[in-house]
Short mmCIF file of C-alpha atoms in Angstrom, two decimals:
data_model
loop_
_atom_site.label_atom_id
_atom_site.label_comp_id
_atom_site.label_asym_id
_atom_site.label_seq_id
_atom_site.Cartn_x
_atom_site.Cartn_y
_atom_site.Cartn_z
CA MET A 1 30.92 29.53 117.84
CA ARG A 2 32.23 32.43 120.30
CA THR A 3 36.17 32.00 118.77
CA ALA A 4 34.44 32.20 115.46
CA LEU A 5 32.45 35.39 116.42
CA ALA A 6 35.44 37.02 117.80
CA SER A 7 37.76 36.38 114.73
CA LEU A 8 35.06 37.63 112.52
CA GLY A 9 35.19 41.03 114.75
CA ALA A 10 38.29 40.78 114.91
CA LEU A 11 38.22 40.94 110.90
CA ALA A 12 35.86 43.20 110.60
CA LEU A 13 37.95 46.16 112.93
CA LEU A 14 41.38 45.18 110.78
CA GLY A 15 39.54 45.96 107.32
CA ALA A 16 37.86 49.01 108.91
CA GLY A 17 41.17 49.77 110.49
CA ALA A 18 43.04 49.42 106.82
CA ALA A 19 40.30 51.01 105.56
CA TRP A 20 41.41 53.78 107.24
CA TRP A 21 44.76 53.68 106.30
CA VAL A 22 44.46 54.13 103.09
CA THR A 23 42.15 56.38 102.87
CA ALA A 24 44.32 58.48 105.10
CA PRO A 25 45.76 61.60 103.00
CA ASP A 26 49.31 61.47 102.01
CA PRO A 27 50.93 64.82 101.56
CA ILE A 28 54.20 65.92 100.44
CA SER A 29 56.82 65.86 102.94
CA ALA A 30 58.50 68.88 104.58
CA ALA A 31 61.60 67.48 103.34
CA GLU A 32 60.84 67.11 99.90
CA LEU A 33 59.71 71.05 100.34
CA SER A 34 62.87 72.07 102.26
CA GLY A 35 64.71 74.47 99.89
CA ILE A 36 62.02 75.47 97.73
CA SER A 37 60.78 78.63 97.83
CA GLY A 38 58.31 81.01 95.57
CA ASP A 39 59.24 83.75 93.14
CA ALA A 40 56.27 85.48 92.85
CA THR A 41 56.86 87.38 89.77
CA ARG A 42 57.46 84.30 87.60
CA GLY A 43 54.25 82.79 89.81
CA GLU A 44 52.42 85.40 87.79
CA ILE A 45 52.20 83.57 84.18
CA LEU A 46 51.93 79.67 86.21
CA PHE A 47 48.48 81.27 87.90
CA ALA A 48 46.62 82.10 84.79
CA ALA A 49 47.97 79.07 83.37
CA ALA A 50 46.42 76.96 85.79
CA GLY A 51 43.51 78.90 85.65
CA CYS A 52 42.89 79.66 89.65
CA ALA A 53 40.96 83.13 89.32
CA SER A 54 38.22 81.17 87.01
CA CYS A 55 36.60 79.43 89.65
CA HIS A 56 37.96 80.94 92.53
CA VAL A 57 37.06 85.07 91.78
CA ALA A 58 33.01 86.02 93.12
CA PRO A 59 30.34 85.16 90.76
CA ASP A 60 30.20 87.42 87.74
CA THR A 61 33.04 89.39 88.22
CA PRO A 62 34.47 91.46 85.18
CA ALA A 63 38.21 90.35 84.10
CA ALA A 64 40.31 92.59 86.24
CA ASP A 65 43.98 93.24 86.71
CA ALA A 66 44.62 92.07 90.31
CA PRO A 67 41.45 89.14 90.66
CA VAL A 68 39.90 89.09 94.32
CA LEU A 69 39.89 85.38 94.88
CA SER A 70 37.01 85.87 97.51
CA GLY A 71 35.21 82.51 96.13
CA GLY A 72 31.42 81.97 96.52
CA GLN A 73 30.82 80.22 92.36
CA ARG A 74 28.68 77.86 92.45
CA PHE A 75 29.59 74.69 90.82
CA VAL A 76 26.53 72.30 90.09
CA THR A 77 27.15 68.54 90.00
CA GLN A 78 25.40 64.74 90.10
CA PHE A 79 27.06 64.63 93.51
CA GLY A 80 25.66 68.19 94.80
CA THR A 81 26.50 71.58 94.19
CA PHE A 82 30.20 72.88 95.61
CA VAL A 83 30.91 76.08 96.14
CA ALA A 84 34.40 77.92 95.32
CA PRO A 85 36.03 79.17 98.86
CA ASN A 86 37.55 82.33 99.61
CA ILE A 87 41.10 81.79 98.64
CA SER A 88 42.58 85.06 98.69
CA PRO A 89 45.32 85.94 101.28
CA SER A 90 42.74 86.95 104.33
CA PRO A 91 42.64 85.41 107.45
CA GLN A 92 38.88 84.21 106.08
CA GLY A 93 41.25 83.10 102.78
CA VAL A 94 44.37 81.02 103.18
CA GLY A 95 46.64 84.17 104.91
CA ASN A 96 47.71 82.17 107.55
CA TRP A 97 48.49 79.18 105.98
CA THR A 98 52.44 77.97 105.45
CA ASP A 99 53.87 77.26 101.62
CA ALA A 100 53.76 74.04 102.64
CA ASP A 101 49.74 73.92 103.32
CA LEU A 102 48.91 75.73 100.13
CA ILE A 103 51.40 73.74 98.08
CA ASN A 104 49.93 70.36 99.39
CA ALA A 105 46.20 71.80 99.06
CA VAL A 106 46.78 72.29 95.38
CA MET A 107 49.00 69.19 94.52
CA ARG A 108 47.70 66.58 97.00
CA GLY A 109 43.97 67.40 97.50
CA VAL A 110 45.01 68.13 101.45
CA SER A 111 43.88 70.85 103.61
CA PRO A 112 46.48 72.00 106.51
CA GLU A 113 44.00 70.29 108.77
CA GLY A 114 44.28 66.83 106.97
CA GLN A 115 40.90 66.49 105.19
CA HIS A 116 40.56 65.70 101.95
CA TYR A 117 39.40 68.20 99.03
CA TYR A 118 36.77 67.49 96.50
CA PRO A 119 37.74 66.68 93.18
CA ALA A 120 36.02 69.52 91.85
CA PHE A 121 38.94 71.57 92.56
CA PRO A 122 41.72 69.65 89.68
CA TRP A 123 44.34 68.45 92.34
CA ASN A 124 44.17 66.15 90.28
CA ALA A 125 45.67 67.71 87.18
CA TYR A 126 47.52 70.14 89.31
CA ASN A 127 49.53 66.99 91.07
CA LYS A 128 51.28 66.39 87.85
CA ALA A 129 52.87 69.97 88.04
CA ASP A 130 56.76 70.74 89.50
CA VAL A 131 56.64 71.38 93.23
CA GLN A 132 58.77 74.82 91.95
CA ASP A 133 55.99 76.15 90.08
CA ILE A 134 53.12 75.83 92.53
CA ALA A 135 55.48 77.63 94.83
CA ASP A 136 55.84 80.16 92.42
CA LEU A 137 52.26 80.53 92.12
CA VAL A 138 51.49 80.62 95.66
CA ALA A 139 53.89 83.12 95.98
CA TYR A 140 51.98 85.41 92.99
CA LEU A 141 48.39 84.42 95.03
CA ARG A 142 49.64 85.92 98.48
CA THR A 143 49.94 89.32 96.02
CA LEU A 144 46.68 89.15 95.35
CA PRO A 145 44.05 91.75 96.87
CA PRO A 146 42.44 89.89 100.37
CA SER A 147 39.30 89.65 100.90
CA ALA A 148 37.19 89.40 104.38
CA ALA A 149 34.58 87.28 102.56
CA GLU A 150 33.24 83.68 104.71
CA SER A 151 33.58 80.70 102.71
CA LEU A 152 30.07 79.28 101.84
CA PRO A 153 29.86 75.10 102.77
CA HIS A 154 29.78 72.67 99.92
CA GLU A 155 26.09 71.46 99.44
CA ILE A 156 26.35 67.73 99.33
CA PRO A 157 24.00 64.71 100.40
CA PHE A 158 24.94 61.51 101.96
CA PRO A 159 26.67 59.77 101.39
CA PHE A 160 29.36 61.61 99.16
CA ASN A 161 29.78 64.80 102.41
CA ILE A 162 32.10 61.86 104.15
CA ARG A 163 35.07 63.47 103.68
CA ARG A 164 37.09 60.31 104.37
CA SER A 165 35.18 58.60 101.63
CA VAL A 166 37.56 60.97 99.03
CA GLY A 167 40.06 58.63 100.06
CA GLY A 168 38.44 55.57 98.43
CA TRP A 169 38.04 57.97 95.58
CA LYS A 170 41.41 59.56 95.66
CA LEU A 171 42.90 55.25 96.20
CA LEU A 172 40.39 54.74 92.71
CA PHE A 173 41.15 57.35 90.77
CA GLU A 174 43.87 59.73 91.55
CA ASP A 175 47.16 59.29 88.76
CA ARG A 176 49.96 60.97 89.08
CA ASP A 177 51.39 60.18 85.78
CA PHE A 178 50.53 61.80 82.29
CA VAL A 179 48.30 60.22 80.42
CA VAL A 180 50.35 60.77 77.06
CA GLN A 181 52.81 58.81 77.32
CA GLY A 182 56.35 57.84 75.34
CA ASP A 183 59.08 59.85 73.29
CA LEU A 184 57.82 63.35 73.17
CA THR A 185 59.63 67.11 71.41
CA PRO A 186 60.37 69.76 74.26
CA GLU A 187 57.41 71.37 72.71
CA GLN A 188 54.85 68.44 72.93
CA THR A 189 55.96 68.04 76.46
CA ARG A 190 55.72 71.85 77.16
CA GLY A 191 52.54 71.23 76.07
CA ARG A 192 51.39 67.96 78.02
CA TYR A 193 52.81 70.00 81.21
CA LEU A 194 50.49 72.37 80.07
CA VAL A 195 47.17 70.71 78.87
CA GLU A 196 47.27 68.34 81.18
CA ALA A 197 48.72 69.35 84.77
CA LEU A 198 48.47 73.05 84.74
CA GLY A 199 45.51 73.71 82.32
CA HIS A 200 43.49 70.57 83.10
CA CYS A 201 41.94 70.89 80.57
CA GLY A 202 40.58 67.10 80.91
CA GLU A 203 38.91 67.98 83.51
CA CYS A 204 35.98 69.15 81.40
CA HIS A 205 36.96 67.98 78.35
CA THR A 206 37.25 64.43 79.48
CA PRO A 207 34.10 61.87 79.92
CA ARG A 208 33.72 60.44 83.81
CA ASN A 209 32.47 57.65 85.21
CA ALA A 210 29.55 56.62 87.80
CA LEU A 211 32.03 58.12 90.43
CA GLY A 212 33.04 60.91 88.70
CA GLY A 213 36.64 59.44 88.06
CA LEU A 214 37.74 60.44 84.97
CA ARG A 215 37.67 57.76 81.62
CA ARG A 216 41.86 58.64 80.78
CA ALA A 217 41.30 55.55 77.90
CA SER A 218 38.49 58.44 76.43
CA TRP A 219 41.28 61.37 77.21
CA LEU A 220 39.71 64.68 75.89
CA ALA A 221 37.19 63.24 73.58
CA GLY A 222 34.40 65.23 74.86
CA ALA A 223 32.20 65.06 77.71
CA PRO A 224 28.66 66.36 78.67
CA ASP A 225 28.63 70.00 80.35
CA PRO A 226 28.14 69.36 84.37
CA ALA A 227 26.21 71.98 84.48
CA GLY A 228 24.02 70.92 81.63
CA ASP A 229 24.23 73.20 79.29
CA GLY A 230 25.46 71.19 76.20
CA HIS A 231 28.35 69.09 75.69
CA ASN A 232 32.27 70.08 75.43
CA PRO A 233 33.76 68.64 72.61
CA ASN A 234 35.93 66.18 71.36
CA ILE A 235 39.30 68.22 71.25
CA THR A 236 41.07 64.99 70.06
CA PRO A 237 42.19 64.57 66.14
CA ALA A 238 39.21 62.50 66.16
CA GLY A 239 37.27 65.63 66.74
CA LEU A 240 39.68 68.82 66.48
CA LYS A 241 40.77 68.91 62.82
CA TRP A 242 41.52 72.57 63.34
CA THR A 243 45.06 72.99 62.18
CA GLU A 244 47.82 74.09 65.39
CA ALA A 245 48.12 77.45 63.77
CA GLN A 246 44.08 77.53 64.17
CA ILE A 247 44.40 75.93 68.00
CA VAL A 248 46.66 79.04 68.81
CA ALA A 249 44.50 81.58 67.50
CA MET A 250 41.37 80.15 69.44
CA LEU A 251 43.36 80.18 72.52
CA GLN A 252 44.76 83.54 72.27
CA SER A 253 41.83 85.18 70.92
CA GLY A 254 38.70 83.17 70.99
CA PHE A 255 37.73 83.49 67.96
CA THR A 256 36.72 79.92 66.21
CA PRO A 257 38.33 79.27 62.58
CA GLU A 258 35.00 79.69 61.15
CA PHE A 259 35.34 83.01 63.55
CA ASP A 260 33.03 81.78 66.00
CA VAL A 261 33.81 82.97 69.66
CA VAL A 262 33.74 80.53 71.98
CA GLY A 263 31.65 80.72 74.95
CA GLY A 264 30.75 79.06 78.10
CA GLU A 265 33.94 78.31 80.37
CA MET A 266 36.27 78.30 77.24
CA ALA A 267 35.58 81.80 77.51
CA GLU A 268 37.28 82.21 81.01
CA VAL A 269 39.95 79.48 79.35
CA VAL A 270 41.00 81.92 76.31
CA ALA A 271 41.08 84.95 79.14
CA ASN A 272 43.93 82.79 80.84
CA THR A 273 45.43 81.54 77.87
CA SER A 274 45.55 84.65 75.97
CA GLN A 275 48.35 85.85 78.82
CA LEU A 276 50.29 82.74 78.01
CA SER A 277 53.52 82.96 75.33
CA ASP A 278 52.71 82.63 71.67
CA GLU A 279 55.78 79.58 72.35
CA ASP A 280 53.28 78.10 74.74
CA ARG A 281 49.69 77.93 73.31
CA ARG A 282 51.69 76.27 70.61
CA ALA A 283 53.17 74.10 72.86
CA MET A 284 49.75 73.35 73.42
CA ALA A 285 48.49 73.00 69.62
CA ALA A 286 51.63 70.80 69.14
CA TYR A 287 50.28 68.44 71.79
CA LEU A 288 46.90 68.37 71.26
CA LYS A 289 48.26 66.19 68.12
CA ILE A 290 49.60 63.46 69.28
CA VAL A 291 46.74 63.05 71.78
CA THR A 292 45.23 59.20 70.94
CA PRO A 293 42.29 60.20 68.28
CA VAL A 294 39.03 58.74 70.12
CA ASP A 295 35.47 59.14 68.73
CA SER A 296 33.47 60.72 70.94
CA PRO A 297 30.78 59.01 73.47
CA ALA A 298 27.69 59.18 71.73
CA PRO A 299 25.36 61.67 73.15
CA LYS A 300 22.22 61.07 75.00
CA PRO A 301 19.14 61.17 72.97
CA GLY A 302 17.31 64.22 73.86
CA THR A 303 19.91 66.13 75.00
CA GLY A 304 20.72 69.26 72.32
CA ASP A 305 23.67 67.59 72.04
CA SER A 306 24.03 67.58 68.41
CA SER A 307 27.30 68.02 66.80
CA ALA A 308 26.24 70.53 63.78
CA GLU A 309 24.40 73.16 66.04
CA GLU A 310 24.49 77.12 64.50
CA ALA A 311 25.08 80.09 67.29
CA GLY A 312 21.53 81.50 68.17
CA MET B 1 -13.78 49.24 43.35
CA THR B 2 -15.21 50.62 46.12
CA ARG B 3 -11.77 49.31 47.90
CA THR B 4 -9.80 50.82 45.48
CA PHE B 5 -11.23 53.93 44.94
CA ARG B 6 -10.78 54.21 49.30
CA ILE B 7 -7.44 53.41 48.78
CA ALA B 8 -6.29 55.82 46.15
CA ALA B 9 -8.29 58.66 48.12
CA LEU B 10 -6.13 57.78 50.89
CA ALA B 11 -3.39 57.88 49.17
CA ALA B 12 -4.60 61.48 47.80
CA LEU B 13 -5.59 62.84 51.17
CA ALA B 14 -1.87 61.64 52.96
CA VAL B 15 0.01 63.11 49.82
CA ALA B 16 -1.93 66.10 50.54
CA SER B 17 -1.48 66.57 54.43
CA VAL B 18 2.38 65.90 53.35
CA ALA B 19 2.48 68.52 51.38
CA ALA B 20 0.56 71.09 53.68
CA ALA B 21 3.01 70.25 56.37
CA GLN B 22 5.84 71.81 53.59
CA ASP B 23 3.85 74.39 53.39
CA ALA B 24 2.83 75.33 56.55
CA PRO B 25 4.50 78.80 56.82
CA PRO B 26 7.20 78.68 59.87
CA SER B 27 6.38 80.12 63.50
CA PRO B 28 7.32 83.73 64.17
CA GLU B 29 9.43 81.48 66.94
CA GLU B 30 11.09 79.63 64.75
CA GLN B 31 11.56 82.33 62.18
CA ALA B 32 13.38 84.26 65.33
CA VAL B 33 15.67 81.43 65.85
CA ARG B 34 16.19 81.15 62.23
CA ALA B 35 16.87 84.85 61.57
CA ARG B 36 19.50 85.13 65.05
CA GLN B 37 21.15 82.38 63.14
CA SER B 38 21.54 83.89 59.84
CA HIS B 39 22.42 87.84 62.05
CA MET B 40 25.43 85.46 63.76
CA SER B 41 26.54 83.59 60.09
CA LEU B 42 27.09 87.85 58.92
CA TYR B 43 29.11 88.26 61.99
CA ALA B 44 31.07 85.95 61.18
CA PHE B 45 31.11 86.21 57.36
CA ASN B 46 32.89 89.89 58.33
CA LEU B 47 34.76 88.72 61.30
CA GLY B 48 36.27 86.68 59.37
CA LYS B 49 37.63 89.14 56.75
CA LEU B 50 39.14 91.12 59.64
CA GLY B 51 40.38 87.87 61.37
CA ALA B 52 42.00 86.55 58.20
CA MET B 53 43.80 90.30 58.15
CA ALA B 54 44.87 89.47 62.09
CA GLN B 55 46.19 86.32 61.97
CA GLY B 56 48.43 87.24 59.28
CA ASN B 57 46.68 84.74 56.78
CA VAL B 58 46.06 87.92 53.85
CA GLU B 59 47.70 90.95 53.44
CA TYR B 60 46.25 94.13 55.65
CA ASP B 61 44.11 95.80 53.50
CA GLY B 62 42.88 99.10 55.81
CA ALA B 63 39.70 100.12 53.03
CA ALA B 64 38.33 96.29 53.12
CA ALA B 65 38.95 96.06 56.90
CA THR B 66 37.58 99.23 57.09
CA THR B 67 34.08 98.05 55.38
CA ALA B 68 34.11 94.77 56.99
CA ALA B 69 34.20 97.23 60.28
CA GLN B 70 31.50 99.05 58.56
CA ASN B 71 29.52 95.93 58.30
CA LEU B 72 29.47 94.70 61.64
CA SER B 73 28.77 98.33 63.05
CA HIS B 74 25.86 98.40 60.85
CA MET B 75 24.40 94.74 62.60
CA THR B 76 24.85 95.87 65.46
CA GLN B 77 22.61 98.71 65.23
CA LEU B 78 19.58 96.12 63.44
CA ASP B 79 16.59 96.43 65.51
CA GLN B 80 16.57 92.81 67.24
CA VAL B 81 13.34 93.52 69.37
CA GLY B 82 11.69 90.37 66.77
CA TYR B 83 14.65 88.22 67.78
CA TRP B 84 14.28 87.48 71.68
CA LEU B 85 10.80 86.25 71.61
CA PRO B 86 9.62 84.07 74.83
CA GLY B 87 9.44 80.13 73.69
CA THR B 88 12.76 80.59 72.22
CA SER B 89 15.75 78.90 73.75
CA ASN B 90 17.20 75.63 73.16
CA ALA B 91 14.63 74.28 75.94
CA GLU B 92 12.26 74.70 73.19
CA PHE B 93 14.52 74.57 69.94
CA ASP B 94 16.90 71.76 69.80
CA ASP B 95 19.07 73.31 67.59
CA SER B 96 19.44 76.55 69.15
CA GLU B 97 21.58 77.12 72.04
CA ALA B 98 20.15 80.23 73.45
CA LEU B 99 20.30 79.26 77.10
CA PRO B 100 17.27 80.40 78.94
CA ALA B 101 19.43 82.99 81.51
CA ILE B 102 18.99 85.23 78.44
CA TRP B 103 15.10 86.10 79.15
CA GLU B 104 15.98 85.81 83.43
CA ASN B 105 18.38 88.32 82.65
CA MET B 106 17.23 90.83 79.90
CA ASP B 107 19.03 93.51 81.29
CA ASP B 108 22.64 92.41 81.65
CA PHE B 109 21.93 90.34 77.94
CA SER B 110 21.36 94.34 76.71
CA ALA B 111 24.19 96.09 78.71
CA LYS B 112 26.51 92.99 76.66
CA HIS B 113 24.95 93.84 73.57
CA GLU B 114 26.34 97.51 74.60
CA ALA B 115 29.74 96.92 74.93
CA LEU B 116 29.93 94.98 71.61
CA GLU B 117 28.06 98.09 70.00
CA GLN B 118 30.93 99.92 71.87
CA ALA B 119 33.89 97.46 71.03
CA VAL B 120 32.54 97.18 67.10
CA THR B 121 32.58 101.72 67.43
CA ASN B 122 36.22 101.29 68.41
CA LEU B 123 36.89 98.72 65.71
CA GLN B 124 35.58 100.74 62.76
CA ALA B 125 37.34 103.88 63.79
CA GLY B 126 40.68 102.21 64.20
CA ALA B 127 40.78 98.97 61.26
CA GLY B 128 41.68 101.01 58.40
CA THR B 129 44.76 102.80 60.76
CA ASP B 130 46.98 99.79 60.74
CA LEU B 131 47.54 96.24 61.17
CA ALA B 132 48.77 96.62 65.09
CA THR B 133 44.96 99.20 65.93
CA LEU B 134 43.15 96.19 63.70
CA GLN B 135 44.63 93.63 65.93
CA ALA B 136 43.87 95.26 69.49
CA SER B 137 40.51 96.65 68.30
CA LEU B 138 39.47 92.99 66.79
CA GLY B 139 40.79 91.12 70.48
CA GLU B 140 38.50 93.98 72.22
CA VAL B 141 35.11 92.94 69.61
CA GLY B 142 36.31 88.79 70.54
CA LYS B 143 36.89 89.78 74.15
CA ALA B 144 32.62 90.89 73.91
CA CYS B 145 31.55 88.15 71.69
CA GLY B 146 32.88 85.97 74.27
CA ALA B 147 31.45 88.07 77.18
CA CYS B 148 27.93 87.40 76.13
CA HIS B 149 28.31 83.39 74.94
CA GLN B 150 29.81 82.83 78.61
CA ASP B 151 26.61 82.88 80.32
CA TYR B 152 23.79 83.02 77.65
CA ARG B 153 25.23 79.76 74.89
CA GLU B 154 25.26 76.62 75.20
CA ALA B 155 28.74 74.68 74.89
CA ASP B 156 28.78 72.68 72.21
CA GLU B 157 30.86 70.31 69.62
#
C-alpha cells in the first residue's frame, strides 16, 4: 500500500514536472539572433504593416506622424479585459530592453523575464515573420517619442490570470506555419506574409474556439467582434466577392465598392494599409483570392448580426 | 349557421387587424432610422461618382466632379436634429448599426461631423481643379467618414 501511494505520488510529481517543463517559454536563441541588426528606415513601413500603433497608442489618439506608444487601450474579451502596455522607448516602456528581448516578445510571446504574454498580443501571427523584418521594426520603434506613462495591469480573473497556463495554450494553439500552403506565385507569397504574419488579419477575421484558439479550418471566414459590436466579415472568396482592384482600393482609401467607408477597427487597419505600397496592397488582394472559400459560421440569433444591414 | 357566422366574423376581424398593422404609420424612431439610412445611401451615391474617377474607372470630368461634391456639401448642411432620437441605436433596432456610444458622446459625434463638413468643403473647392486634387481631397473625406464609423458604427458583414 505504502509503495503504491509512493509511486502514485512520484508519478504525480513527474506529471507536474512535465507540465511545468512543456509550458516553459521557448525563446529564439542568441545564436539565431547573432549578426542581425535592425534598419530603422526599413522598419517604418514594417511597423505600419504590423499595425503596432493601432493598439499601443493612448486611447482616442488621433493619427499622428510619430505615434506615442504609451498604451492604455482596453480590450474587453470573454476572458477578461486586456490593457495595452507602454511600448515606447522609455524606462516605463521598452527603453531598457535589448533587441533580443523585443524580438522574442514579438515573435515568441515571451517577456524579458521569461513570462508568457497573453495571445491578445498577436505573437501567434508575428511568429511567421522574418527575424530581420522584426529587427528592423524594433529599430524603428526605438526612434519614436518616449512616454513616461506606467503600464496598467490586465484585469483577468482566475484561472486565466495564471500566466503559466498560457504555456499550455501555446502548446495547443501556437502555430508557426502559414495556413495557406502549396505553390504560390511571388505575389501571393508576399500577400500571405502581409495578411497572415504582419497584418495579423486572422486575429479578428477567423473564428475562435472556446479557449480562444484560432479555428484554422475556418481561416478568415468571419467571427463575432470580440468587443461585442457586431461581426467581423468573412473575407474568404465565399464571403468577399470584390475584385482584386476593389480590395486594393479599400485597403488604400477605406471606400468599399458601394462607397461605404469601413469603420470599427478596420478604420485603424486602413490607416496602416494606406501607408503600404500599391504593390503590397495588390499582393494582399491576390492572396485573399486563393484562400480556401469557407461559408461563414452561422451568426447567433438576436445579435443584430445580419449580413444585409444598411449603414445608419 | 351561428357557428359559420362566428368563424366568418373572426376571419374578417383577423384580416382587418392585419390591414391595420400594415397601415400603422412607422414610429418617429423608425422614421429617424430610415431617414439616416437614406442619407447614408445618398452620400454613397455621390461618393461613388467621385470615387469612380479617383480610382480611374471612368475618365475625370471636372464639372461632374464639382456637381457631386456640391451635392455632398448640401447634404452635410441638412439639419439632422430629427435623426438622432433617443432609443434609435442598434440596441433598439436590429437593422441599425448606430452604436449607443453616439448618445454617450454626442459632443465628439458632432465634432466628427464638423470635420466631415470641413473635408467636404475642401473637396468642393478642389474637385474641379484636376484629378490629383480630387483624389487627395476625396481621400480626406474618406478619413472623416472612417473616423466616425470607427467609434460609432457596429462592425458588420
